[in-house]
Amino acid sequence: MTTTPSGDQNHTFRRYEDDDHDVDAWDEVIFQAGWSHKCPTYINKTPPCQGSCPSGHDIRGWLQIVRQLEKPTGDMDWQRYAFNRATDANPFPSMMGRVCPAPCEDGCNRNQVEDFVGINAVEQFIGDYAIEHGFEFEKCETTSDKKIAIIGGGPAGLAAAFQLRKLGHACTIFDDHEELGGMMRYGIPSYRTPRDTLDGEIQRIINMGVDVKLKTRVGKDVPMDDVEKEFDAIIWALGAKSGRPLPVPGADAPNCLSGVAFLEAFNEKRLQIVAKKVVVVGGGDTSIDVVSVARRLGHITEVHEKDSTENVVLGFTAHDVASTVVREGSTVTLTSLFPIENMTAAEHEVEDALREGVSIKGSVMPLEVMLDSEGRATGLRCCECTLDGNRPVATEGTEFTIEADIIVSAIGQSGDLTGLESMDNGHGFINSDKFYQVPDKPGHFLAGDIVRPHLLTTAIGQAAIAVESVQAYLDDQELSKRPKVDVHHFDLLHKLSEWNLSPEEHEAGESRGTSEENFAVHNYDDRSAAEIIPHDDLFLGHYEETPRHKRDTIAISSEEVLGNFTERLVGYEEAAAIEEAGRCMSCGMCFECDNCVIFCPQDAVKKTPKAQSTTGRYVYTDYSRCIGCHICADVCPTGYINMGLGE
Ligand SMILES: Cc1cc2nc3c(=O)[nH]c(=O)nc-3n(C[C@H](O)[C@H](O)[C@H](O)COP(=O)(O)OP(=O)(O)OC[C@H]3O[C@@H](n4cnc5c(N)ncnc54)[C@H](O)[C@@H]3O)c2cc1C
Ligand code: SF4
Ligand code: SF4
């Protein structure tokens, strides 16, 4: 380990812990083959990035393709191949790349070297390239006579439709809005999920042959019984669009609104201005979107009563005032029970909001909505607080009032189950088992925020599992267990078949060993459904420190924010995407560095002949020469080699 002039530790070699001064006797540790009988085996494990991605992306796979290591066959270009791999699990790479808070990056082993791989920036590149070049999903024949109803056309419902079409089932999405997309369209503002890109990602799914019934609310326009009769199974993907009011006196004032209703009115272009003083209570994604939108909309001095924020949010059609009258900036304050650094909204979104002029007060609890003689809110009485677990404890003597013309509550959501009361678990959600089936309701499945509000990627991952469960239900199969890690892994047999290198058919009958036979893939094991490779199974000293390529952002100041709805994130150019993907350490899978070939003292590890070589089968061992010294396993940076066979 070396130390830089700034005092930072430079992790160039990590075989030992800090302060570990005992040198192992390498000859004892290594050259014991005479009695170990162990030889290298090649073990595919799941990298932690994939293990941390709720939609179970084969991240390492599409990074290998972008860095030009894993090659497509025929004349397919690498961008198309990367898109195919990335969308196997999640059909929204452009959306994910922009707004997913990327738990995969928190889990990335590269954090142990210097910084995580910019996974979602590469994902955005793959998605944006696909949109620009009009990539479609493969056409799907309807090969089954089963029809599935999907209630809700947000990310969960659309992802379910995508997976069902791949299995050849007919499906119909019911959604009560004018357009599909759920919260990607009616919650998140367009400067975060640009609508042309969103439209492209949705249309590509619909083009697979999905029926859509818009402006149709199940439970109101269509009774649930009718849907049950017409379809073989139902996937409930209703989302959580009922905002929770503040749990304080006065919160039922007409100018106290919910964050989701506020954003829906804005995204439907009904809400064009807000009030002069806006107070928002929250700390998560929804609240950050509300304050950022409020700063962009601003207010006008003379407002018609019908155009007041609450009337527009509650459904009145506003006059087109904003295009004719000069707007002024609104004073926008966000309060959160949590200290600012612990708020659940993404850190960069919080930084943007602060720069754009939002005042954020952390560790503050609301006490009461102050009302005027007509019962309208004029302010929010608050105090400072500490947290006992998640329960706020008021700090006495710290009370203060923030003046407000509207107060927006963004403290949580639940499903709107009006007309579907039999599905309600009493808390505004639908109960789910681990297979995303509704317990005791055969043929009913679910996914997304109606299970528990979380992230887009979570809703999409759950939808894929729900579809697997639908398939098992249609096949009359009992579901008993799920793999520890989800199913979208690198699959060597699939890879070999892409290159016409599949193993030969196995003739049933006696066989004396397989070393000379071609019906088996030798010394390879796929443990990716059960094992995630930790950083200490890697040889981290192999990787040079290389700074992460950060996406550019357009920083909007508080003076520039009014009326500014441009996207803030600037996607990678191709060269940056390739270089960033090249930072991936390929945890748990060979990345063709040749270390094992170079360092083997016996010349027992060899490169697979070019005509038979693919990702995952780049090297092989000549067991007649291997003495079991495990140098190859020690120098393999990715942890792909495990000493086995003699165990
Ligand atoms: C303001 C906001 C910002 C967010 N920001 C982020 C973010 O930055 N990153 C992130 O990962 N996640 C974010 N999230 C969370 C994310 O949007 C949700 O987790 C995700 O949209 C859930 O998907 P879903 O398909 O379950 O539900 P939804 O997206 O809510 O879609 C459900 C759809 O079903 C429709 N529907 C409901 N009931 C019926 C019915 N009875 N009949 C017909 N249709 C019906 C709804 O109108 C809606 O269109 C945010 C959420 C909000 C509210
Ligand atoms: S969906 Fe989110 S968690 Fe999954 S790979 Fe993309 S950024 Fe990472
Ligand atoms: S280095 Fe690559 S494979 Fe390993 S966890 Fe990070 S992104 Fe995944």
XYZ file of C-alpha atoms and ligand atoms in Angstrom:
716
model
C 0.000 0.000 0.000
C 1.380 3.457 -0.897
C 0.416 6.861 0.407
C -0.177 9.865 -1.822
C 1.101 13.357 -0.850
C -2.472 14.272 0.147
C -2.399 11.426 2.627
C -4.957 9.306 0.747
C -4.140 5.667 0.655
C -3.441 4.314 -2.779
C -4.673 0.736 -2.881
C -2.214 -0.875 -5.194
C -1.910 -4.236 -3.458
C -4.275 -5.774 -0.956
C -3.258 -9.262 -0.176
C -2.768 -8.180 3.458
C -4.811 -6.159 5.870
C -3.425 -2.834 7.139
C -0.791 -3.434 9.859
C -0.460 -7.086 8.915
C 3.325 -7.553 8.910
C 3.471 -11.361 8.883
C 4.643 -12.565 5.533
C 3.205 -15.911 4.470
C 5.710 -18.494 3.414
C 4.582 -18.750 -0.186
C 6.302 -22.054 -0.873
C 4.293 -23.638 1.943
C 1.083 -21.956 0.967
C 1.330 -22.630 -2.718
C 3.410 -25.646 -3.662
C 1.459 -28.345 -1.916
C -0.082 -29.938 -4.964
C 1.378 -33.285 -4.182
C -1.282 -33.729 -1.591
C -3.968 -31.117 -2.498
C -4.987 -32.563 -5.889
C -6.867 -29.341 -6.558
C -6.987 -27.846 -10.013
C -8.595 -24.682 -11.364
C -12.296 -24.589 -12.006
C -14.044 -21.652 -13.637
C -16.940 -20.409 -11.567
C -19.462 -17.802 -12.735
C -20.822 -15.863 -9.756
C -23.108 -12.871 -9.581
C -21.411 -9.514 -9.099
C -22.775 -7.356 -6.258
C -23.949 -4.654 -8.663
C -26.460 -7.106 -10.082
C -27.286 -8.396 -6.621
C -28.131 -4.821 -5.540
C -30.224 -3.909 -8.600
C -33.885 -4.523 -7.764
C -34.658 -5.428 -11.371
C -31.744 -7.876 -11.403
C -29.927 -6.451 -14.421
C -26.995 -8.396 -15.924
C -24.925 -5.230 -15.449
C -21.538 -6.900 -15.813
C -22.785 -8.392 -19.089
C -23.778 -5.136 -20.744
C -20.687 -3.364 -19.437
C -18.552 -6.124 -21.026
C -20.330 -5.493 -24.320
C -19.967 -1.698 -24.149
C -16.252 -2.000 -23.378
C -16.000 -4.139 -26.552
C -14.948 -7.306 -24.718
C -18.002 -9.463 -25.283
C -18.770 -9.496 -28.973
C -22.052 -9.950 -30.827
C -22.313 -12.519 -33.573
C -22.963 -11.860 -37.258
C -23.374 -8.261 -38.311
C -25.159 -7.070 -35.167
C -23.527 -3.919 -33.832
C -22.380 -3.738 -30.225
C -24.878 -1.018 -29.312
C -27.775 -3.278 -30.331
C -26.216 -6.229 -28.503
C -25.778 -4.141 -25.354
C -29.373 -2.926 -25.644
C -30.646 -6.508 -25.971
C -28.714 -7.561 -22.871
C -29.708 -4.499 -20.837
C -33.395 -4.793 -21.643
C -33.638 -8.485 -20.853
C -34.517 -7.518 -17.287
C -35.616 -3.922 -17.642
C -37.117 -2.342 -20.771
C -36.497 1.278 -19.666
C -32.722 1.919 -19.853
C -33.134 5.623 -20.690
C -35.432 6.241 -17.737
C -33.378 4.140 -15.297
C -30.144 5.756 -16.428
C -31.593 9.149 -15.539
C -33.631 8.757 -12.378
C -32.783 5.456 -10.740
C -30.871 6.259 -7.535
C -28.660 3.312 -8.529
C -28.348 1.001 -5.542
C -26.150 -1.055 -7.913
C -23.468 1.622 -7.616
C -23.545 1.456 -3.818
C -22.953 -2.291 -4.089
C -20.233 -2.060 -6.763
C -16.945 -3.723 -5.744
C -15.002 -0.933 -7.468
C -15.838 1.240 -4.434
C -13.032 -0.736 -2.747
C -10.513 0.572 -5.287
C -11.450 4.248 -5.693
C -15.047 4.849 -6.823
C -18.005 2.866 -8.197
C -18.499 2.263 -11.900
C -20.898 4.850 -13.403
C -23.430 2.124 -14.129
C -26.522 4.208 -14.672
C -24.667 6.698 -16.858
C -23.709 3.810 -19.176
C -27.288 2.541 -18.942
C -28.532 5.957 -20.070
C -26.110 5.852 -23.005
C -27.449 2.436 -24.089
C -31.048 3.635 -23.758
C -30.585 6.968 -25.509
C -28.681 5.365 -28.376
C -31.545 2.893 -28.810
C -34.125 5.689 -28.929
C -32.081 7.778 -31.365
C -31.657 4.771 -33.658
C -35.233 3.520 -33.384
C -34.412 0.115 -31.866
C -37.498 -2.076 -31.444
C -37.930 -5.238 -29.414
C -38.200 -8.438 -31.359
C -41.694 -9.090 -32.698
C -43.501 -11.589 -30.514
C -45.900 -14.177 -31.864
C -48.889 -14.909 -29.658
C -48.260 -18.579 -29.048
C -50.563 -19.077 -26.074
C -54.350 -19.025 -25.843
C -54.188 -17.215 -22.479
C -55.072 -13.569 -21.919
C -53.728 -11.585 -19.000
C -55.195 -8.311 -17.707
C -52.760 -5.744 -16.324
C -54.394 -3.044 -14.230
C -52.199 0.047 -14.307
C -49.893 1.273 -17.065
C -46.962 2.543 -15.004
C -43.505 0.939 -14.993
C -44.765 -2.209 -13.233
C -47.664 -2.751 -15.651
C -45.588 -1.981 -18.735
C -42.740 -4.242 -17.602
C -45.265 -7.019 -16.960
C -46.651 -6.577 -20.488
C -43.090 -6.721 -21.890
C -42.305 -9.992 -20.096
C -45.709 -11.540 -20.928
C -45.336 -10.798 -24.629
C -41.918 -12.435 -24.623
C -43.653 -15.567 -23.324
C -46.237 -15.354 -26.120
C -49.253 -14.405 -23.977
C -51.837 -11.853 -25.047
C -52.226 -9.007 -22.578
C -54.298 -5.877 -22.096
C -53.270 -2.882 -20.002
C -56.052 -0.850 -18.366
C -55.082 2.629 -17.192
C -57.211 5.510 -16.012
C -54.991 8.238 -17.499
C -54.939 9.609 -21.037
C -51.444 8.246 -21.542
C -49.309 5.395 -20.249
C -46.327 5.770 -17.941
C -47.782 6.124 -14.427
C -45.504 8.154 -12.174
C -42.839 8.364 -14.903
C -45.259 10.755 -16.631
C -47.704 12.005 -13.982
C -45.313 12.232 -11.028
C -41.734 12.863 -12.163
C -41.390 16.167 -14.080
C -40.283 16.161 -17.730
C -36.927 17.765 -17.008
C -36.043 14.482 -15.237
C -37.844 11.978 -17.514
C -37.961 13.719 -20.929
C -41.258 12.864 -22.563
C -39.982 12.087 -26.077
C -37.629 9.466 -24.628
C -40.314 8.136 -22.297
C -42.797 7.927 -25.185
C -40.225 5.997 -27.239
C -39.530 3.493 -24.458
C -43.258 2.918 -23.897
C -44.210 2.670 -27.575
C -41.551 0.019 -28.135
C -43.321 -2.185 -25.578
C -46.766 -1.526 -27.051
C -45.390 -2.424 -30.501
C -44.761 -5.943 -29.189
C -48.512 -6.421 -29.529
C -49.936 -5.139 -26.243
C -53.615 -4.082 -26.121
C -54.233 -0.855 -24.237
C -57.418 0.565 -22.763
C -56.774 4.140 -21.629
C -59.093 6.363 -19.577
C -60.530 3.151 -18.156
C -60.544 2.750 -14.417
C -61.072 -0.806 -13.199
C -63.490 -0.708 -10.275
C -65.375 2.235 -11.807
C -65.575 2.125 -15.618
C -65.129 -1.656 -15.724
C -66.172 -3.826 -12.763
C -63.525 -6.171 -11.373
C -65.877 -9.160 -11.943
C -65.917 -8.502 -15.692
C -62.134 -8.469 -15.821
C -61.984 -11.692 -13.803
C -64.406 -13.375 -16.238
C -62.677 -12.213 -19.403
C -59.047 -12.911 -18.495
C -57.095 -15.976 -17.360
C -55.056 -14.020 -14.808
C -54.814 -10.449 -13.491
C -51.714 -8.456 -12.547
C -52.523 -5.540 -10.250
C -50.054 -2.696 -10.892
C -52.063 0.205 -9.510
C -49.251 2.203 -7.960
C -49.761 4.462 -4.943
C -51.414 7.679 -5.977
C -53.230 8.718 -2.804
C -51.095 11.192 -0.893
C -51.135 11.084 2.920
C -52.323 14.312 4.566
C -50.237 15.858 7.357
C -51.121 14.266 10.715
C -51.613 17.651 12.438
C -54.618 19.862 13.273
C -55.786 22.098 10.414
C -54.383 19.832 7.676
C -57.822 19.588 6.044
C -57.729 23.277 5.023
C -58.574 23.740 1.307
C -55.079 25.029 0.494
C -53.351 21.960 2.011
C -52.605 19.647 -0.889
C -50.903 16.339 -1.503
C -47.612 16.164 -3.400
C -48.843 13.587 -5.913
C -51.981 15.629 -6.736
C -49.832 18.760 -7.127
C -47.445 17.001 -9.531
C -50.242 15.358 -11.480
C -51.836 18.799 -12.070
C -48.451 20.154 -13.173
C -47.688 17.217 -15.468
C -51.144 17.452 -17.049
C -50.246 21.091 -17.758
C -53.201 22.312 -15.704
C -50.999 23.875 -13.013
C -49.047 26.724 -14.582
C -48.304 28.927 -11.585
C -48.149 28.401 -7.834
C -48.716 30.634 -4.853
C -46.205 33.166 -3.530
C -45.231 31.213 -0.434
C -45.095 27.436 -0.732
C -44.273 25.108 2.146
C -43.662 21.422 1.437
C -43.305 18.708 4.059
C -41.378 15.575 3.127
C -37.763 14.754 2.330
C -38.166 12.047 -0.331
C -38.337 12.086 -4.140
C -41.881 13.433 -4.312
C -41.165 16.415 -2.081
C -38.022 17.331 -4.022
C -39.992 17.246 -7.263
C -42.686 19.489 -5.735
C -40.248 22.128 -4.516
C -38.279 22.081 -7.780
C -41.464 22.479 -9.827
C -42.717 25.269 -7.541
C -39.456 27.182 -8.003
C -39.779 26.805 -11.786
C -43.426 27.843 -11.956
C -43.296 30.894 -9.680
C -46.345 33.061 -9.042
C -48.160 36.074 -10.474
C -49.525 38.900 -8.366
C -53.114 39.171 -9.629
C -54.533 35.694 -9.752
C -58.158 34.806 -10.556
C -59.682 32.759 -7.748
C -60.329 29.858 -10.120
C -56.635 29.771 -11.015
C -55.465 29.441 -7.411
C -53.163 26.467 -6.889
C -55.667 24.479 -4.858
C -58.503 24.945 -7.336
C -56.328 23.857 -10.240
C -54.925 20.877 -8.345
C -58.437 19.884 -7.331
C -59.623 19.927 -10.935
C -60.668 23.379 -12.238
C -59.370 24.188 -15.702
C -57.055 27.171 -15.361
C -56.930 30.146 -17.695
C -53.735 30.283 -19.709
C -52.354 33.019 -17.478
C -48.715 32.057 -17.363
C -48.002 32.773 -21.000
C -49.406 36.305 -20.822
C -48.377 37.642 -17.413
C -44.902 38.078 -15.926
C -44.103 35.447 -13.318
C -42.180 36.132 -10.157
C -40.241 33.650 -8.072
C -42.024 31.933 -5.198
C -40.542 31.443 -1.760
C -40.316 27.689 -1.376
C -39.462 25.910 1.871
C -39.049 22.170 2.402
C -39.166 20.705 5.891
C -38.094 17.204 6.816
C -38.090 15.176 10.006
C -34.648 13.940 9.015
C -31.429 15.947 8.999
C -30.819 17.144 5.415
C -28.015 14.631 4.838
C -30.303 11.734 5.830
C -33.292 12.684 3.690
C -34.269 9.850 1.342
C -34.215 11.975 -1.837
C -31.137 11.448 -4.014
C -28.222 13.608 -2.850
C -27.733 15.337 -6.200
C -31.448 16.221 -6.347
C -31.155 17.854 -2.909
C -28.056 19.790 -4.032
C -29.900 20.963 -7.166
C -32.904 22.104 -5.117
C -30.672 24.089 -2.748
C -28.848 25.732 -5.648
C -32.167 26.566 -7.288
C -33.186 28.555 -4.231
C -35.235 26.129 -2.155
C -34.807 26.623 1.568
C -34.523 23.212 3.271
C -35.059 22.839 7.002
C -33.954 19.450 8.309
C -34.824 17.931 11.719
C -38.105 19.841 11.820
C -41.561 18.455 12.664
C -44.886 20.061 11.767
C -47.163 20.779 14.753
C -50.194 22.576 13.377
C -51.542 24.273 10.272
C -52.330 27.904 11.168
C -55.714 29.005 9.784
C -57.330 32.385 9.056
C -60.960 33.234 9.882
C -62.107 31.546 6.655
C -60.332 28.305 7.514
C -57.528 28.743 4.971
C -53.956 27.873 5.885
C -51.692 30.853 6.484
C -48.667 29.079 7.874
C -47.187 25.902 9.299
C -46.266 25.836 12.957
C -43.197 23.643 13.446
C -40.479 22.861 15.938
C -37.087 21.263 15.844
C -37.006 17.544 16.557
C -34.825 14.510 17.085
C -35.664 10.995 15.967
C -36.294 8.024 18.201
C -36.095 5.362 15.498
C -38.502 6.831 12.987
C -40.594 8.629 15.635
C -39.988 12.379 15.890
C -39.471 13.828 19.371
C -40.142 17.581 19.680
C -37.397 19.771 21.136
C -39.191 22.051 23.585
C -38.920 25.812 23.171
C -37.938 25.661 19.482
C -41.377 26.372 17.930
C -41.595 28.673 14.930
C -44.055 29.382 12.097
C -43.357 29.374 8.367
C -45.796 31.563 6.447
C -47.576 29.759 3.617
C -50.127 30.383 0.873
C -50.205 26.670 0.150
C -48.906 23.703 2.108
C -48.039 20.490 0.297
C -47.795 17.192 2.121
C -45.379 14.713 0.539
C -44.967 12.351 3.467
C -46.114 9.109 1.894
C -48.612 7.501 -0.427
C -50.936 4.547 -0.652
C -53.043 2.989 -3.390
C -56.414 4.358 -4.432
C -58.580 1.243 -4.115
C -61.943 2.939 -4.621
C -64.235 0.344 -6.211
C -61.697 -2.390 -5.429
C -62.264 -2.501 -1.669
C -62.115 -6.313 -1.508
C -58.413 -6.099 -2.471
C -57.538 -3.554 0.260
C -55.432 -4.899 3.156
C -56.732 -2.113 5.377
C -53.772 0.198 4.754
C -54.473 1.127 1.141
C -52.233 -1.611 -0.258
C -52.736 -5.162 -1.561
C -51.127 -8.060 0.282
C -48.478 -10.031 -1.572
C -46.543 -13.238 -1.031
C -42.898 -13.606 -2.086
C -43.954 -14.764 -5.559
C -46.030 -11.597 -6.034
C -49.285 -13.502 -5.856
C -52.231 -12.110 -3.914
C -52.587 -14.605 -1.045
C -55.749 -16.752 -1.215
C -56.768 -15.265 -4.565
C -55.681 -17.708 -7.271
C -55.068 -16.017 -10.603
C -54.346 -12.609 -9.002
C -50.786 -11.260 -9.054
C -49.308 -7.845 -8.335
C -46.233 -5.649 -8.602
C -44.952 -2.165 -7.876
C -45.977 0.548 -5.454
C -49.290 -1.132 -4.617
C -47.166 -3.690 -2.719
C -44.986 -1.015 -1.068
C -43.913 2.314 -2.564
C -40.277 2.157 -3.607
C -38.405 2.735 -6.896
C -39.053 2.356 -10.612
C -36.510 -0.460 -10.831
C -38.198 -2.256 -7.926
C -41.591 -2.133 -9.632
C -40.008 -3.480 -12.835
C -38.197 -6.306 -11.032
C -41.339 -7.335 -9.200
C -43.273 -7.358 -12.467
C -40.819 -9.863 -13.973
C -41.247 -12.152 -10.951
C -45.039 -11.768 -11.056
C -44.984 -12.847 -14.717
C -42.948 -15.957 -13.832
C -45.596 -16.707 -11.224
C -48.386 -16.184 -13.781
C -46.621 -18.694 -16.043
C -46.388 -21.239 -13.224
C -50.081 -20.686 -12.431
C -51.091 -21.199 -16.064
C -48.923 -24.336 -16.176
C -50.503 -25.594 -12.951
C -47.115 -25.683 -11.235
C -46.551 -25.270 -7.530
C -44.145 -22.443 -6.613
C -41.820 -23.353 -3.786
C -38.654 -21.273 -3.877
C -36.971 -18.455 -5.714
C -33.245 -18.146 -6.491
C -31.253 -15.937 -4.118
C -30.268 -13.731 -7.034
C -32.648 -13.114 -9.884
C -32.649 -14.824 -13.217
C -31.123 -12.499 -15.779
C -27.591 -13.909 -15.597
C -24.852 -14.526 -18.057
C -25.581 -17.995 -19.407
C -22.591 -19.794 -20.903
C -24.719 -22.369 -22.715
C -26.729 -19.608 -24.338
C -23.521 -17.805 -25.259
C -22.052 -20.954 -26.793
C -25.216 -21.550 -28.787
C -25.091 -17.963 -30.143
C -21.661 -18.857 -31.565
C -22.754 -22.319 -32.771
C -20.503 -23.883 -30.169
C -23.104 -25.714 -28.116
C -21.983 -28.976 -26.538
C -22.921 -32.093 -28.460
C -26.073 -34.062 -27.605
C -25.402 -36.585 -24.863
C -26.069 -40.165 -25.937
C -27.536 -41.918 -22.927
C -25.340 -44.781 -21.877
C -22.189 -45.575 -20.006
C -19.426 -43.000 -20.097
C -15.992 -43.313 -18.491
C -15.152 -39.700 -17.725
C -15.919 -36.692 -19.845
C -12.487 -35.229 -20.544
C -12.407 -36.506 -24.108
C -16.126 -35.936 -24.716
C -17.793 -32.846 -26.143
C -21.208 -33.263 -24.569
C -20.085 -31.488 -21.403
C -18.730 -28.028 -20.627
C -15.604 -28.884 -18.681
C -14.509 -27.421 -15.341
C -17.160 -24.683 -15.474
C -19.850 -24.117 -12.897
C -22.596 -21.520 -12.838
C -23.238 -20.506 -9.233
C -24.762 -17.168 -10.136
C -28.217 -18.044 -8.870
C -26.836 -18.620 -5.386
C -23.554 -16.741 -4.880
C -22.584 -13.080 -4.990
C -18.857 -12.471 -5.238
C -17.521 -10.193 -2.482
C -14.614 -7.794 -3.079
C -12.228 -9.852 -0.976
C -12.495 -12.730 -3.460
C -10.985 -10.412 -6.087
C -7.315 -9.561 -6.659
C -7.884 -5.809 -6.342
C -4.183 -4.978 -6.713
C -4.577 -5.682 -10.432
C -6.770 -2.640 -11.036
C -5.190 0.760 -11.557
C -6.854 3.734 -9.958
C -8.903 5.431 -12.652
C -11.270 8.284 -11.862
C -14.944 7.790 -12.703
C -16.281 9.673 -15.722
C -18.976 11.879 -14.257
C -21.858 13.010 -16.438
C -22.020 16.741 -16.981
C -24.924 18.508 -15.363
C -26.447 21.829 -16.224
C -26.407 23.640 -12.901
C -29.339 26.062 -12.707
C -28.976 28.890 -10.222
C -31.767 30.408 -8.174
C -31.828 33.421 -10.555
C -32.160 31.191 -13.641
C -34.698 28.678 -12.391
C -37.964 30.522 -13.113
C -39.576 29.050 -16.248
C -36.534 26.816 -16.852
C -37.657 23.273 -17.700
C -34.544 22.043 -19.519
C -33.057 18.686 -18.603
C -30.165 19.015 -16.168
C -28.296 15.782 -16.947
C -26.030 15.522 -20.002
C -25.532 11.936 -21.186
C -22.151 10.418 -22.082
C -20.618 10.611 -25.524
C -19.787 7.148 -26.890
C -16.087 7.330 -25.966
C -16.891 8.133 -22.336
C -19.404 5.248 -22.173
C -16.789 2.802 -23.485
C -14.113 4.069 -21.108
C -16.416 4.022 -18.115
C -17.562 0.476 -18.903
C -13.857 -0.376 -19.072
C -13.573 0.465 -15.354
C -15.770 -2.531 -14.543
C -13.683 -5.183 -12.790
C -15.828 -7.994 -14.197
C -16.379 -9.461 -10.733
C -16.928 -13.215 -10.940
C -16.310 -13.586 -14.699
C -13.173 -13.846 -16.875
C -12.286 -10.619 -18.651
C -9.453 -12.026 -20.706
C -6.495 -10.393 -18.927
C -4.195 -13.436 -19.557
C -2.774 -13.375 -16.002
C -3.454 -17.078 -15.447
C -1.834 -18.013 -18.753
C 1.207 -15.847 -18.069
C 1.801 -16.844 -14.450
C 1.195 -20.607 -14.609
C 4.654 -22.136 -13.939
C 3.616 -25.413 -15.558
C 2.281 -23.982 -18.809
C -0.914 -25.826 -17.910
C -3.347 -22.928 -18.475
C -3.892 -22.195 -22.145
C -6.001 -19.919 -24.243
C -8.981 -21.630 -25.839
C -8.421 -21.798 -29.617
C -9.962 -18.723 -31.223
C -12.623 -20.634 -33.138
C -13.994 -22.073 -29.872
C -13.412 -19.126 -27.608
C -16.287 -17.101 -26.134
C -16.851 -14.988 -23.051
C -16.571 -17.397 -20.125
C -14.506 -19.916 -22.112
C -11.380 -17.956 -22.893
C -8.920 -20.251 -21.098
C -8.770 -23.919 -20.223
C -6.498 -26.117 -18.115
C -4.458 -29.036 -19.334
C -4.888 -31.269 -16.293
C -2.041 -33.537 -17.283
C 0.298 -30.605 -16.571
C -1.469 -28.898 -13.628
C 0.263 -29.468 -10.285
C -2.425 -27.696 -8.225
C -0.254 -24.768 -7.111
C -3.215 -22.282 -7.373
C -1.083 -19.419 -8.680
C -3.667 -18.938 -11.462
C -6.436 -18.523 -8.875
C -4.308 -16.070 -6.898
C -3.535 -13.849 -9.875
C -7.043 -13.943 -11.372
C -8.309 -10.391 -10.709
C -11.983 -11.272 -11.046
C -12.204 -14.265 -8.707
C -13.379 -16.445 -11.598
C -10.925 -19.256 -10.814
C -11.562 -21.451 -7.805
C -9.347 -24.392 -6.929
C -11.550 -27.444 -6.971
C -11.961 -30.882 -8.477
C -9.984 -32.530 -5.677
C -12.242 -31.351 -2.898
C -43.102 12.417 -7.523
C -42.408 11.099 -7.563
C -41.074 11.066 -7.902
C -40.420 9.847 -7.964
N -39.110 9.839 -8.311
C -38.472 8.659 -8.454
C -37.124 8.600 -8.880
O -36.485 9.616 -9.105
N -36.553 7.383 -9.048
C -37.237 6.227 -8.829
O -36.684 5.148 -9.039
N -38.510 6.241 -8.377
C -39.136 7.433 -8.195
N -40.427 7.448 -7.748
C -41.101 6.171 -7.446
C -41.637 5.527 -8.738
O -42.222 6.498 -9.550
C -42.625 4.436 -8.399
O -41.988 3.513 -7.550
C -43.123 3.718 -9.636
O -43.702 4.594 -10.547
C -44.140 2.634 -9.260
O -44.617 2.043 -10.421
P -46.067 1.386 -10.499
O -46.212 0.900 -11.908
O -46.232 0.432 -9.391
O -47.086 2.564 -10.212
P -47.416 3.919 -10.986
O -46.223 4.456 -11.648
O -48.086 4.769 -9.984
O -48.469 3.485 -12.099
C -49.739 2.965 -11.763
C -50.744 3.332 -12.835
O -51.969 2.640 -12.588
C -53.051 3.546 -12.749
N -54.201 3.051 -11.982
C -54.347 3.046 -10.638
N -55.531 2.489 -10.290
C -56.134 2.124 -11.448
C -57.351 1.466 -11.752
N -58.185 1.068 -10.794
N -57.666 1.242 -13.064
C -56.825 1.621 -14.052
N -55.650 2.234 -13.810
C -55.295 2.471 -12.521
C -52.478 4.843 -12.211
O -53.222 5.958 -12.571
C -51.093 4.813 -12.844
O -51.109 5.324 -14.152
C -41.110 8.649 -7.661
C -42.455 8.688 -7.292
C -43.108 9.907 -7.247
C -44.539 9.944 -6.849
S -31.993 -0.052 -12.761
Fe -31.022 1.192 -11.161
S -30.112 -0.317 -9.779
Fe -30.533 -1.372 -11.740
S -28.678 -1.188 -13.014
Fe -29.977 0.547 -13.510
S -29.285 2.208 -12.177
Fe -28.531 0.293 -11.309
S -16.805 -3.736 -10.841
Fe -18.266 -4.222 -12.498
S -18.989 -6.330 -12.075
Fe -17.954 -5.577 -10.237
S -19.643 -4.797 -8.965
Fe -18.824 -3.015 -10.131
S -20.001 -2.902 -12.033
Fe -20.389 -4.894 -11.082
